[in-house]
PDB file of C-alpha atoms in Angstrom:
ATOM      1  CA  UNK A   1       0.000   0.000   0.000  1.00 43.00           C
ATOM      2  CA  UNK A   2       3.251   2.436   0.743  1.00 45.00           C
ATOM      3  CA  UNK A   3       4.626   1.650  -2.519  1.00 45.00           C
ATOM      4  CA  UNK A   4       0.884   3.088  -4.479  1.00 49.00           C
ATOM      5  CA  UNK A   5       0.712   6.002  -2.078  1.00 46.00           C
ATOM      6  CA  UNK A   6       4.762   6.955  -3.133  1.00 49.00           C
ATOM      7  CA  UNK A   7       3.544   6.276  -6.925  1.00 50.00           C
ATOM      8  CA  UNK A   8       0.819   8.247  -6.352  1.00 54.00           C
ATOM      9  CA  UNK A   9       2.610  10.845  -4.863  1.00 58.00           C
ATOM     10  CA  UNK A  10       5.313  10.833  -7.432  1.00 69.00           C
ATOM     11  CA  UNK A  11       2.669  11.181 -10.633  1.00 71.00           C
ATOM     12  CA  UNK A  12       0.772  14.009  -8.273  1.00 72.00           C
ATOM     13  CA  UNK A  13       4.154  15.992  -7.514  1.00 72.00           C
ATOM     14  CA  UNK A  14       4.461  16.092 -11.611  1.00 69.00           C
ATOM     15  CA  UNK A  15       1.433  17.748 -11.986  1.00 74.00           C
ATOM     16  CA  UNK A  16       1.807  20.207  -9.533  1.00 74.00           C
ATOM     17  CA  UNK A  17       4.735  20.126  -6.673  1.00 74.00           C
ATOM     18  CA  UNK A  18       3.479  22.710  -4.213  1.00 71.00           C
ATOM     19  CA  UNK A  19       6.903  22.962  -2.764  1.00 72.00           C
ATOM     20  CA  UNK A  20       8.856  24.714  -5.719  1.00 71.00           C
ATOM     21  CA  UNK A  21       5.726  25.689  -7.458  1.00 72.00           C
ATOM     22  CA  UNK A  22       6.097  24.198 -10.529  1.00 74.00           C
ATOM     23  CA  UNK A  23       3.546  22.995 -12.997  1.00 73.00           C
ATOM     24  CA  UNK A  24       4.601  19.911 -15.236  1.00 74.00           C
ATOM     25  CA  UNK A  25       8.098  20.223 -14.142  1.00 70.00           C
ATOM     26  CA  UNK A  26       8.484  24.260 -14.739  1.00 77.00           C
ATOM     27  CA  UNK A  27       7.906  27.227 -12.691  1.00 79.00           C
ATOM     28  CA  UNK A  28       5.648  29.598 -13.773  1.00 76.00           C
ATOM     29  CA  UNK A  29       8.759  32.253 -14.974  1.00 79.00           C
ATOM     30  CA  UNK A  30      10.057  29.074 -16.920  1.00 82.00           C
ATOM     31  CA  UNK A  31       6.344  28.665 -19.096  1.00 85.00           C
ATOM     32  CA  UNK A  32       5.946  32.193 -19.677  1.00 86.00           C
ATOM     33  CA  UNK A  33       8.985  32.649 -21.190  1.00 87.00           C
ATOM     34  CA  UNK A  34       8.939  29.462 -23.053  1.00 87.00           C
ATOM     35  CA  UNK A  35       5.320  30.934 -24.569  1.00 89.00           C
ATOM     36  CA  UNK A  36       6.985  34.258 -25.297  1.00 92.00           C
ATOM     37  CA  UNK A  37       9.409  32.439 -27.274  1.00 91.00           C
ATOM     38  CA  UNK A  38       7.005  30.766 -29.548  1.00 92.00           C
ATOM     39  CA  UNK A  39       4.581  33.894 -29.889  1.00 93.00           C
ATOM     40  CA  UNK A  40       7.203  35.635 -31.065  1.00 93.00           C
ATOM     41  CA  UNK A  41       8.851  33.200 -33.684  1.00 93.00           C
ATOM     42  CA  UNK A  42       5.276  32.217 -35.065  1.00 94.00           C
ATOM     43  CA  UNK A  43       4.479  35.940 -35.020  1.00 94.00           C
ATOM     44  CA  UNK A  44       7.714  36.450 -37.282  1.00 95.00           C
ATOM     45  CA  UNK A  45       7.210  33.460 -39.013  1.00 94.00           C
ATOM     46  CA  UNK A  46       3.509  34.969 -40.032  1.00 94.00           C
ATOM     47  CA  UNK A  47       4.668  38.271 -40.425  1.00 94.00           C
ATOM     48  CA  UNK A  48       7.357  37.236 -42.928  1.00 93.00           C
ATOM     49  CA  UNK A  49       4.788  35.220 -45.011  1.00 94.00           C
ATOM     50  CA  UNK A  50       2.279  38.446 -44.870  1.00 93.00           C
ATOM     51  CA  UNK A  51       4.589  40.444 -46.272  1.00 92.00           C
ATOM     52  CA  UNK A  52       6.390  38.208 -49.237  1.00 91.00           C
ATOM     53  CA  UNK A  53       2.519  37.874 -50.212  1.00 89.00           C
ATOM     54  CA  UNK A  54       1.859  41.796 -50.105  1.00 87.00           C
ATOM     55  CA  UNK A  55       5.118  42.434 -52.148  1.00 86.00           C
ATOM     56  CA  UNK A  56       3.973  39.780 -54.608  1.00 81.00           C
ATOM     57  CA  UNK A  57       0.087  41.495 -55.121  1.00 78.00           C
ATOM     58  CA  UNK A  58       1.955  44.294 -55.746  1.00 76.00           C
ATOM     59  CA  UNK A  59       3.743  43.374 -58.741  1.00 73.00           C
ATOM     60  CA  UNK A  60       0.300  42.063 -60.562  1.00 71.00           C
ATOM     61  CA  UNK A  61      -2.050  43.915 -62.178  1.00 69.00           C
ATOM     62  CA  UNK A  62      -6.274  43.791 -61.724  1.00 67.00           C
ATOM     63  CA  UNK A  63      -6.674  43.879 -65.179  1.00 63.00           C
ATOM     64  CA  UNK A  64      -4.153  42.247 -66.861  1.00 67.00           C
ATOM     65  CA  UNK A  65      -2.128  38.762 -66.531  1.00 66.00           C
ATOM     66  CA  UNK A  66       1.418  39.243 -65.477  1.00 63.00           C
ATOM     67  CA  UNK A  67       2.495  35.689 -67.421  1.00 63.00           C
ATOM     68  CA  UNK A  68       1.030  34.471 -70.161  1.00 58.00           C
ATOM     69  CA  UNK A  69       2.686  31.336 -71.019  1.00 56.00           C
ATOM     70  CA  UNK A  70       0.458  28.208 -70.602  1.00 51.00           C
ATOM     71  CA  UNK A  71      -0.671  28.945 -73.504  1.00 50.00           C
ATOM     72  CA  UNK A  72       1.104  30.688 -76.499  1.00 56.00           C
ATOM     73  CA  UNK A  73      -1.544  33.309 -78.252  1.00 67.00           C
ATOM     74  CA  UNK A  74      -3.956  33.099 -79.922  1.00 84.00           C
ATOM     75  CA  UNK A  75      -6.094  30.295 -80.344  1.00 87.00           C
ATOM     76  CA  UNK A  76      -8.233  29.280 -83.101  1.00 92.00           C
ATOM     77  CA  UNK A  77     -11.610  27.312 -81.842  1.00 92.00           C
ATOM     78  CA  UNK A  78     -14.489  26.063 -83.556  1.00 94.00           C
ATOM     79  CA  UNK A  79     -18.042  25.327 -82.369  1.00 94.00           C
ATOM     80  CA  UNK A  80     -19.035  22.651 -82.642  1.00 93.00           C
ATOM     81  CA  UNK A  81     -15.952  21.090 -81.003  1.00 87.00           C
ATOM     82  CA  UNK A  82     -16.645  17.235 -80.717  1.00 85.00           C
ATOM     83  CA  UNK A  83     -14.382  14.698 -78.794  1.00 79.00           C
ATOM     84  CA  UNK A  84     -11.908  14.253 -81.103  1.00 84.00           C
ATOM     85  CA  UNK A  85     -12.127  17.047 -83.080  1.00 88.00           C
ATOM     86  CA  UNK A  86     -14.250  14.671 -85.528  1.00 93.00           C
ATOM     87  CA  UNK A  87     -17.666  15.577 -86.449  1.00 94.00           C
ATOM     88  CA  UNK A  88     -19.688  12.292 -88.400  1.00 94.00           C
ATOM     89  CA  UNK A  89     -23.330  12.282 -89.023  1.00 95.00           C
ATOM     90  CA  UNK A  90     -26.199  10.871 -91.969  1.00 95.00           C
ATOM     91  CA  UNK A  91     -28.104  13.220 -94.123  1.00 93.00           C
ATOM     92  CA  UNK A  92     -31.221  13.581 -93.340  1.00 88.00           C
ATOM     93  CA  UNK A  93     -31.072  11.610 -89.583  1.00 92.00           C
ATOM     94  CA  UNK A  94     -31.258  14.663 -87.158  1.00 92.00           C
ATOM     95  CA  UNK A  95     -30.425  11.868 -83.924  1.00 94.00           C
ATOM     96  CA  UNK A  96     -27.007  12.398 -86.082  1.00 94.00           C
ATOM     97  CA  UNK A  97     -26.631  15.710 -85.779  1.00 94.00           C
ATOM     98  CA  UNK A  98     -28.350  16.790 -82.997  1.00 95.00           C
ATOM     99  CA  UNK A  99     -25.422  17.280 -80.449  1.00 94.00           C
ATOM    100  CA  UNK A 100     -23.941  19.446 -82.999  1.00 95.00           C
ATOM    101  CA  UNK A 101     -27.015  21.847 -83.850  1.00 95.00           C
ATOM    102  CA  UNK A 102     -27.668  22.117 -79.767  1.00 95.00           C
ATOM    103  CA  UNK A 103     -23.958  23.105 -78.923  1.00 95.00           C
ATOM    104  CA  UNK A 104     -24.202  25.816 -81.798  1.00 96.00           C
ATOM    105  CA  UNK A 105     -27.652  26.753 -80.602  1.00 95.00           C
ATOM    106  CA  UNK A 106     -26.377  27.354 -77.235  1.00 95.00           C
ATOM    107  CA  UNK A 107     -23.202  29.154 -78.179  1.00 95.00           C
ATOM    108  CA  UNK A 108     -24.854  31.792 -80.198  1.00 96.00           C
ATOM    109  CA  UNK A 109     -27.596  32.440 -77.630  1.00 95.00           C
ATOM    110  CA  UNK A 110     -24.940  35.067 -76.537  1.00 94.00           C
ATOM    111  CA  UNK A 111     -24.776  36.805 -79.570  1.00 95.00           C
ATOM    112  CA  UNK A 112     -28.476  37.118 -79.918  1.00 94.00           C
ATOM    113  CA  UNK A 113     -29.921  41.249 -79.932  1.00 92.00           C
ATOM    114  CA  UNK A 114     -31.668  40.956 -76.381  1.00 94.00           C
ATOM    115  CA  UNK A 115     -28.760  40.527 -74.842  1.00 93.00           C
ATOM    116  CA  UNK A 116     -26.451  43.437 -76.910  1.00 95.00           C
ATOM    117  CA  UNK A 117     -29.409  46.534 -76.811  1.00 93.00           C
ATOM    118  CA  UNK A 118     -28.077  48.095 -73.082  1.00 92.00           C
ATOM    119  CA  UNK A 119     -26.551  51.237 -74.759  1.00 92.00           C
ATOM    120  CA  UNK A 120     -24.294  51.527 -71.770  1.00 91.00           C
ATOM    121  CA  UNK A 121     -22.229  48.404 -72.367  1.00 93.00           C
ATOM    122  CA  UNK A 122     -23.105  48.175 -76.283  1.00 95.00           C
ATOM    123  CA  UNK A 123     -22.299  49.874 -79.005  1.00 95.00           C
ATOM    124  CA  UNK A 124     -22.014  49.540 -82.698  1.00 95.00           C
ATOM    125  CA  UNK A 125     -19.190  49.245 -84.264  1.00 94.00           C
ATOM    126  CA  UNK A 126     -19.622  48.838 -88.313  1.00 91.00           C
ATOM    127  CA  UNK A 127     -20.111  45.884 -90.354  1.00 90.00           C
ATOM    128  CA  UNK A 128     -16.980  46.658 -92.297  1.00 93.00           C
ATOM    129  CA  UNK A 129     -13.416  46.201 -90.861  1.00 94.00           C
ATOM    130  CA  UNK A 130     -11.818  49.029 -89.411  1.00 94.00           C
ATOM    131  CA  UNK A 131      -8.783  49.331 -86.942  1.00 95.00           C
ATOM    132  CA  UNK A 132      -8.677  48.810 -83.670  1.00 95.00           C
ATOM    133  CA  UNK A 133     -10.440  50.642 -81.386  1.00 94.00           C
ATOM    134  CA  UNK A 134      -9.062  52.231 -78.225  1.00 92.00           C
ATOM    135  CA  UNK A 135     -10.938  52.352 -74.877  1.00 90.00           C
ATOM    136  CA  UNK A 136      -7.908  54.122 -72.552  1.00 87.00           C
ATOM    137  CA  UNK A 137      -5.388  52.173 -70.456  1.00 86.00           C
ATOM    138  CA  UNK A 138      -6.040  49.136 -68.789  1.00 80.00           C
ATOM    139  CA  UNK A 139      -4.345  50.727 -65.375  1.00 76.00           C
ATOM    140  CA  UNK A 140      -6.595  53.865 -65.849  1.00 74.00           C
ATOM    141  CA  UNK A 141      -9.703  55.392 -63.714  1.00 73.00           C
ATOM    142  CA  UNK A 142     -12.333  55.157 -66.915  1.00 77.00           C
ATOM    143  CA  UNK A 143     -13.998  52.062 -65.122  1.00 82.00           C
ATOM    144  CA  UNK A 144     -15.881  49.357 -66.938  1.00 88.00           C
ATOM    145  CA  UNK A 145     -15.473  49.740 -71.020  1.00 91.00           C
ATOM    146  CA  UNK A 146     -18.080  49.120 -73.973  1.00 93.00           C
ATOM    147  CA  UNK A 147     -17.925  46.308 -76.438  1.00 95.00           C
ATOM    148  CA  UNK A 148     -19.048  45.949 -80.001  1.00 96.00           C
ATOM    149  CA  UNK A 149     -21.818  44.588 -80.584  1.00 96.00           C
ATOM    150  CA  UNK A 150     -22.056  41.365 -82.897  1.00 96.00           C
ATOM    151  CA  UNK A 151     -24.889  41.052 -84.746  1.00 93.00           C
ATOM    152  CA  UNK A 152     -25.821  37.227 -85.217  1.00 94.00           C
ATOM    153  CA  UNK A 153     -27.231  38.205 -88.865  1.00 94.00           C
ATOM    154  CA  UNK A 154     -23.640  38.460 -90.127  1.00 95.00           C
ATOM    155  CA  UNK A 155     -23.047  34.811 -89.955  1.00 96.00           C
ATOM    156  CA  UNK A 156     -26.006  34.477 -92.713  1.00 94.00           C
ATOM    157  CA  UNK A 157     -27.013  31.170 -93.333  1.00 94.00           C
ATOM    158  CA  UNK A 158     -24.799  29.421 -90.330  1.00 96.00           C
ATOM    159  CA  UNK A 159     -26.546  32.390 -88.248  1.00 95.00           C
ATOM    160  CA  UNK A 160     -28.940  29.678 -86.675  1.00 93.00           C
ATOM    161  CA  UNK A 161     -32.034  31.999 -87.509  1.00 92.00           C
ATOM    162  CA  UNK A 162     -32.997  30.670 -91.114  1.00 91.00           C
ATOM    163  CA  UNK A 163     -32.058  27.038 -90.570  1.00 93.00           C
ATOM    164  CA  UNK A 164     -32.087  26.033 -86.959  1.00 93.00           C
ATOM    165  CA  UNK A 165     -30.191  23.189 -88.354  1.00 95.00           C
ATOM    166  CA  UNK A 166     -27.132  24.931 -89.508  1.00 96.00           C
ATOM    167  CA  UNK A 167     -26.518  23.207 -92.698  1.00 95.00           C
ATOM    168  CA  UNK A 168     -26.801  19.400 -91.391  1.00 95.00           C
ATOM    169  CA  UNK A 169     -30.207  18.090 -92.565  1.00 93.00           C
ATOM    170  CA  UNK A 170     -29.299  19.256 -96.258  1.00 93.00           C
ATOM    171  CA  UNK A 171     -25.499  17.796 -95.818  1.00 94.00           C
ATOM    172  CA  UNK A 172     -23.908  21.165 -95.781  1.00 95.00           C
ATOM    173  CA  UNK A 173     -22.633  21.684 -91.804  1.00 96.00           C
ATOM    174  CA  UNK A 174     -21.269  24.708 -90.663  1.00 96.00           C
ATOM    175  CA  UNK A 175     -18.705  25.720 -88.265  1.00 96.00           C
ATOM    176  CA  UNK A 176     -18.428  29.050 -86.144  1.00 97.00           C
ATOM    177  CA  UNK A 177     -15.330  30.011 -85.392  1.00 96.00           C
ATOM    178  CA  UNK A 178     -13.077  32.302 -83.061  1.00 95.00           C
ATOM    179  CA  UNK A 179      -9.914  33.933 -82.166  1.00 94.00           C
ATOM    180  CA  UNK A 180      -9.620  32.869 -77.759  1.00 91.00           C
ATOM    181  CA  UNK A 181      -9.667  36.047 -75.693  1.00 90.00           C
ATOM    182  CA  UNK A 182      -5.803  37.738 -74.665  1.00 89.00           C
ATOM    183  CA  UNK A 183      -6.552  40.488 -72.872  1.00 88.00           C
ATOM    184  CA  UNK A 184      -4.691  43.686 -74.630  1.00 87.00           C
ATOM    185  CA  UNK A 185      -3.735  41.474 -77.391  1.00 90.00           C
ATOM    186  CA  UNK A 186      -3.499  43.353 -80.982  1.00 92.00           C
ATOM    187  CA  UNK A 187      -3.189  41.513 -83.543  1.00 92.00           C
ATOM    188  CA  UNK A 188      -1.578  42.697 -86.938  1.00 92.00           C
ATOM    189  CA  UNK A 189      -2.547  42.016 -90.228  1.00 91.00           C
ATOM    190  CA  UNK A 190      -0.606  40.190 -92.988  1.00 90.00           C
ATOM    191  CA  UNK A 191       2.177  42.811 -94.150  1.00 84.00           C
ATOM    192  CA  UNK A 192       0.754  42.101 -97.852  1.00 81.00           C
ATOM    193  CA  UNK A 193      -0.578  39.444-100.168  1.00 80.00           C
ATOM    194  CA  UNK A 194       2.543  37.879-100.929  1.00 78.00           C
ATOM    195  CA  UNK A 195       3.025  36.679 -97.144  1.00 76.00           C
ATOM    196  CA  UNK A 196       0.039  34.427 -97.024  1.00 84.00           C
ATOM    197  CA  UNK A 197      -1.077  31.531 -99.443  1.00 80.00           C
ATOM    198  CA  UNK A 198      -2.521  32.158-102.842  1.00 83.00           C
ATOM    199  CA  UNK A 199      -5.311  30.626-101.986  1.00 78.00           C
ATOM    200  CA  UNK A 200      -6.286  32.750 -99.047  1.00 79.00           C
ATOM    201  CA  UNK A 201      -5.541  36.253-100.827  1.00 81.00           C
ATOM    202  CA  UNK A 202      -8.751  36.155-101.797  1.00 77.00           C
ATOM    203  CA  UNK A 203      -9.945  36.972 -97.926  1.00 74.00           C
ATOM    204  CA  UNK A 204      -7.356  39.564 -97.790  1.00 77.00           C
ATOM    205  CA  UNK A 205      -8.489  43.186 -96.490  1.00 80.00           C
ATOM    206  CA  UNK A 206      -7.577  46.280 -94.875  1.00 87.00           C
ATOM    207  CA  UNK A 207      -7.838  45.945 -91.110  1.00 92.00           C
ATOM    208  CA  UNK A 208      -9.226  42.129 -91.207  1.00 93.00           C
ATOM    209  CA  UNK A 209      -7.503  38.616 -89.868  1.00 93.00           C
ATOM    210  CA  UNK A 210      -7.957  36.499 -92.666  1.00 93.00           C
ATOM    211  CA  UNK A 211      -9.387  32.709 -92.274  1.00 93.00           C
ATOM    212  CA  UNK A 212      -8.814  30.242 -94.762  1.00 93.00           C
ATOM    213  CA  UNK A 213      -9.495  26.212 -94.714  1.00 93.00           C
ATOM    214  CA  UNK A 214      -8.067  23.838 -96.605  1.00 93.00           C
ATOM    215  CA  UNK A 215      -7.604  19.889 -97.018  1.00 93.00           C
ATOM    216  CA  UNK A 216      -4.717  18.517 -94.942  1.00 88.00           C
ATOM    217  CA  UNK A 217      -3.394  16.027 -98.213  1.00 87.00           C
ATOM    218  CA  UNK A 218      -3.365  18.391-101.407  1.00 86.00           C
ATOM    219  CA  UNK A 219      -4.397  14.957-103.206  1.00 88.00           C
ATOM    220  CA  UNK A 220      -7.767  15.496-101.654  1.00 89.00           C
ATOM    221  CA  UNK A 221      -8.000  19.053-102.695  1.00 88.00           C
ATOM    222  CA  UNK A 222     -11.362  18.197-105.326  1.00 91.00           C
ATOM    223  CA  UNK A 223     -13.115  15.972-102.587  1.00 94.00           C
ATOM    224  CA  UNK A 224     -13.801  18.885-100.277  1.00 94.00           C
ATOM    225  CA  UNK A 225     -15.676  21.133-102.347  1.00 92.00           C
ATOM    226  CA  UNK A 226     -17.100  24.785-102.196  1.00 94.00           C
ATOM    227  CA  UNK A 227     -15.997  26.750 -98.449  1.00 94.00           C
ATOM    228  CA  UNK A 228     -18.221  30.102 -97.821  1.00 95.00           C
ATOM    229  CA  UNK A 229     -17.437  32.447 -95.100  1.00 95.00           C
ATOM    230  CA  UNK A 230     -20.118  34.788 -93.364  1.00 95.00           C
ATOM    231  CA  UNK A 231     -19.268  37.598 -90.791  1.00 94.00           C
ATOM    232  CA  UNK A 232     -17.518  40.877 -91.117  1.00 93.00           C
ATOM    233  CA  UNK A 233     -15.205  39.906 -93.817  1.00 85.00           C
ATOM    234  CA  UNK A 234     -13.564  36.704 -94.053  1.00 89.00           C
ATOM    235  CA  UNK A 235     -11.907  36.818 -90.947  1.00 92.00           C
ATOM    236  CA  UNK A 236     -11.597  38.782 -87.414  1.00 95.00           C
ATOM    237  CA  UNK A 237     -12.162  43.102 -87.866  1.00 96.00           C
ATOM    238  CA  UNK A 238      -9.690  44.627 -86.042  1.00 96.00           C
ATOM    239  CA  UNK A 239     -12.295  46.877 -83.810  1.00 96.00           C
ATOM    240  CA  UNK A 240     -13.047  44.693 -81.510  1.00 96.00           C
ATOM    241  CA  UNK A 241      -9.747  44.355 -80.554  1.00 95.00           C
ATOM    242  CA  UNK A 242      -8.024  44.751 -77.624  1.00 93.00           C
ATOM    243  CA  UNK A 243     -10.179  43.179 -75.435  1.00 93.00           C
ATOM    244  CA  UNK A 244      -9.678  44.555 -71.753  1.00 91.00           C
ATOM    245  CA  UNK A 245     -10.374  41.388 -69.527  1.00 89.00           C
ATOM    246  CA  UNK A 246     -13.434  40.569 -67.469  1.00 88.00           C
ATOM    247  CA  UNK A 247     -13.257  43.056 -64.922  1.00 87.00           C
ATOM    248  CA  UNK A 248     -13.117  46.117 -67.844  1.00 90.00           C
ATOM    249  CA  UNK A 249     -15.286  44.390 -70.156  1.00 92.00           C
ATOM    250  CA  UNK A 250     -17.324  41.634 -68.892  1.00 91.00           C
ATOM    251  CA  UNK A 251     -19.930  41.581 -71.812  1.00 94.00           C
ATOM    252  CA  UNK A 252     -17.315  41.524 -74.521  1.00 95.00           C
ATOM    253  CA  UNK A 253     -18.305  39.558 -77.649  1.00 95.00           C
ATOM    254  CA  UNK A 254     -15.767  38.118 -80.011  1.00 94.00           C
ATOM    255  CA  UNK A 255     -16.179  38.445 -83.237  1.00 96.00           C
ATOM    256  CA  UNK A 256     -17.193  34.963 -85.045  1.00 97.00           C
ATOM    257  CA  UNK A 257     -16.822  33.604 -88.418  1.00 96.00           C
ATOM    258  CA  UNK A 258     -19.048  31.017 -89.720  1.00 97.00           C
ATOM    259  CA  UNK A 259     -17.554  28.393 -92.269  1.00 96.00           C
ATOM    260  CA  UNK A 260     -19.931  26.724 -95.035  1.00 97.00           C
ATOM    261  CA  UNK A 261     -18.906  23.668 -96.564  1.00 96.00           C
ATOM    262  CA  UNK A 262     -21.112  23.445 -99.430  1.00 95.00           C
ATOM    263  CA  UNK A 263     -20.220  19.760-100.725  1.00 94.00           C
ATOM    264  CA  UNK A 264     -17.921  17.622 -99.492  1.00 95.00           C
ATOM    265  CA  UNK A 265     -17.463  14.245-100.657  1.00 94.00           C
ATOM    266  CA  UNK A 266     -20.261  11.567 -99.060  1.00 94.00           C
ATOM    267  CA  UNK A 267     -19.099   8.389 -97.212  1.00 94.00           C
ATOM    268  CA  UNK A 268     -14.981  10.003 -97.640  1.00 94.00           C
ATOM    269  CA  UNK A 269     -12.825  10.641 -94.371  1.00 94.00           C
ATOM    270  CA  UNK A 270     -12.096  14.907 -95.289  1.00 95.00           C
ATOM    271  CA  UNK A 271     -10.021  15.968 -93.220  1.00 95.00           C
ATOM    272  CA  UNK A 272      -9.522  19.966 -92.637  1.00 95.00           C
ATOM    273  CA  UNK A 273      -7.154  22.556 -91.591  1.00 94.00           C
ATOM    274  CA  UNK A 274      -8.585  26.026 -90.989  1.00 93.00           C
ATOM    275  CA  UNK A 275      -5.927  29.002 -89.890  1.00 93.00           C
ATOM    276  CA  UNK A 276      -5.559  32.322 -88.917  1.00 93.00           C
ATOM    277  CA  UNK A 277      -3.141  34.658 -90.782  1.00 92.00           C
ATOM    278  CA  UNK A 278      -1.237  37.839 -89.323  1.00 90.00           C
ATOM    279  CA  UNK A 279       2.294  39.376 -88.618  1.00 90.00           C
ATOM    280  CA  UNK A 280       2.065  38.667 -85.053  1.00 89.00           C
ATOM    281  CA  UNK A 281       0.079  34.684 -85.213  1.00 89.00           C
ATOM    282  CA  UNK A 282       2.651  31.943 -85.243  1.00 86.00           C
ATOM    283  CA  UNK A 283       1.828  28.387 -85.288  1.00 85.00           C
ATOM    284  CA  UNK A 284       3.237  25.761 -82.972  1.00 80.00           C
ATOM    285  CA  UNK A 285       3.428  21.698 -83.543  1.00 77.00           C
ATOM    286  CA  UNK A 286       3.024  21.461 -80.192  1.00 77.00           C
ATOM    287  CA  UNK A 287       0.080  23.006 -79.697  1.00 78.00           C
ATOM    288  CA  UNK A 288      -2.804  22.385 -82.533  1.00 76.00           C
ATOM    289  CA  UNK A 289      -5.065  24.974 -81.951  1.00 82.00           C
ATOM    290  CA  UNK A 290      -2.412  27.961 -81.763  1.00 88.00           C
ATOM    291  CA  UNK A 291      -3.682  30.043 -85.013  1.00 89.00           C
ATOM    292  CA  UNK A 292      -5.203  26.917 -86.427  1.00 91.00           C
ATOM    293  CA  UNK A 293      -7.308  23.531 -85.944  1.00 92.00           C
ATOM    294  CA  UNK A 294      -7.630  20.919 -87.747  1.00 93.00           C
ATOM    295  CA  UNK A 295     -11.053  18.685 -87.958  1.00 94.00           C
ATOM    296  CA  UNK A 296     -12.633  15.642 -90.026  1.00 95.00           C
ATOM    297  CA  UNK A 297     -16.029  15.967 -91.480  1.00 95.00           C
ATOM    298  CA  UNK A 298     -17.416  12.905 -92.382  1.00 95.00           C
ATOM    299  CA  UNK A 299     -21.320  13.397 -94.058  1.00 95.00           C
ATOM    300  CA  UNK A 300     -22.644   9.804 -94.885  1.00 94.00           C
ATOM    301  CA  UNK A 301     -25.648   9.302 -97.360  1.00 90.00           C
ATOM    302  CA  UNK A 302     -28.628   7.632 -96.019  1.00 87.00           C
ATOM    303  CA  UNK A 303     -28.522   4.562 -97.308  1.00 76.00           C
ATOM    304  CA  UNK A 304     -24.869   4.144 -96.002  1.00 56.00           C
TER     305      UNK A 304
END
């Protein structure tokens, strides 16, 4: 019975020994300077975080990315994009098609006038390319900046109004097409006619970024058939360029370019590059849709 009582004693003194009044083996002058200590290394430890983060905010900008390299500008993207980047359907069977003539429908919803005719975000910019047009500095007081309107009636027949079914039923699909957002990106013309293909001079024009598509295999140039383009131009007007991010321009509309193929071969693999040409638009192996993309249409007959 000594023996507990001493053991007891012992694991009681630890707790608290009333003789040199100390708690868990310290005084009271021994814990409050060991939790000094630690306040203030944590407290400099936090402090030193606080302020690497503060200098860091101050180097970016609100309004404007301070790296841009994920991915190298600009991209070219279509709509409909299937997996695959291959779009296959039957003339004539809309269960074919459908996914493509929804995602379109949806898209263009955007772009439709209800959602453009607030005069205090909107406003027209001509339905004829013209240079860019300037809305002050990103880093300025001027607040939230219009956008250019895009009226879907440019796009024509691929405008969705006229044939809900954007070209499918009949055989003839269409694409829409755009130039991905970089905020306070410009981009520049072709310097002239000679420094893009012959076969896209005809798209050239003052103040425009031309499109052209093409068959990947020049042996399959005569399979593919008639290509129309609807929009401003044949290509992206420079006007609504820059674009001055979400927080300066939240309702921004690109502008889109619809692509007509008016008869490609039936039942034949066609596969399709479409690209962007300018001074400043570089293409990259490495990365397909950088100022191109490249598709396969295949249109089957019915009784296929």
């Amino acid at each position: 019975m000594s023996a507990n009582k001493d053991g007891d004693g012992g694991w009681k003194s630890f707790i608290w020994n009333s003789d040199k009044k100390e708690f868990l083996g310290r005084t009271g002058g021994s814990w409050f300077k060991i939790f000094s200590f630690y306040v203030i290394f944590y407290g400099c430890l936090a402090g030193i975080f606080i302020g690497t983060i503060q200098a860091m905010l101050l180097t970016l900008s609100n309004y404007k990315p301070t790296y841009q390299d994920r991915v190298a500008p600009p991209g070219l993207s279509h709509t409909p994009r299937p997996d695959k980047a291959e779009i296959s359907f039957t003339i004539g069977k809309d269960e074919t098609y459908e996914a493509y003539v929804s995602h379109m429908g949806e898209f263009l919803k955007a772009y439709n006038d209800e959602k453009q005719e607030d005069s205090s975000k909107f406003e027209d910019c001509g339905d004829i390319p013209k240079t860019y047009t300037e809305r002050g500095e990103l880093e300025s007081t001027d607040g939230v900046r219009k956008a250019c309107r895009f009226n879907r009636d440019l796009l024509k027949e691929c405008s969705g109004k006229a044939d809900d079914q954007f070209g499918f039923r009949e055989g003839k699909p269409c694409l829409i097409v755009k130039l991905n957002r970089i905020v306070n990106f410009r981009p520049r013309p072709p310097a002239s006619n000679d420094s893009i293909p012959e076969a896209a001079r005809p798209n050239f024009q003052n103040h425009l970024i031309p499109i052209h598509c093409s068959t990947k295999r020049e042996e399959e140039a005569d399979k593919l058939g008639p290509v129309e383009y609807f929009g401003i131009g044949a290509g992206f007007p420079l006007q609504y360029y820059p674009y001055y991010g979400k927080l300066l321009q939240p309702q921004y509309l690109q502008p889109l370019v619809a692509i007509k193929f008016h008869n490609i071969t039936r039942d034949f693999d066609m596969r399709i590059e479409c690209k962007v040409y300018g001074q400043n638009i570089d293409y990259s192996e490495k990365d397909r849709s950088q100022g191109r993309f490249d598709i396969k249409i295949t249109i089957k007959n019915p009784s296929s």
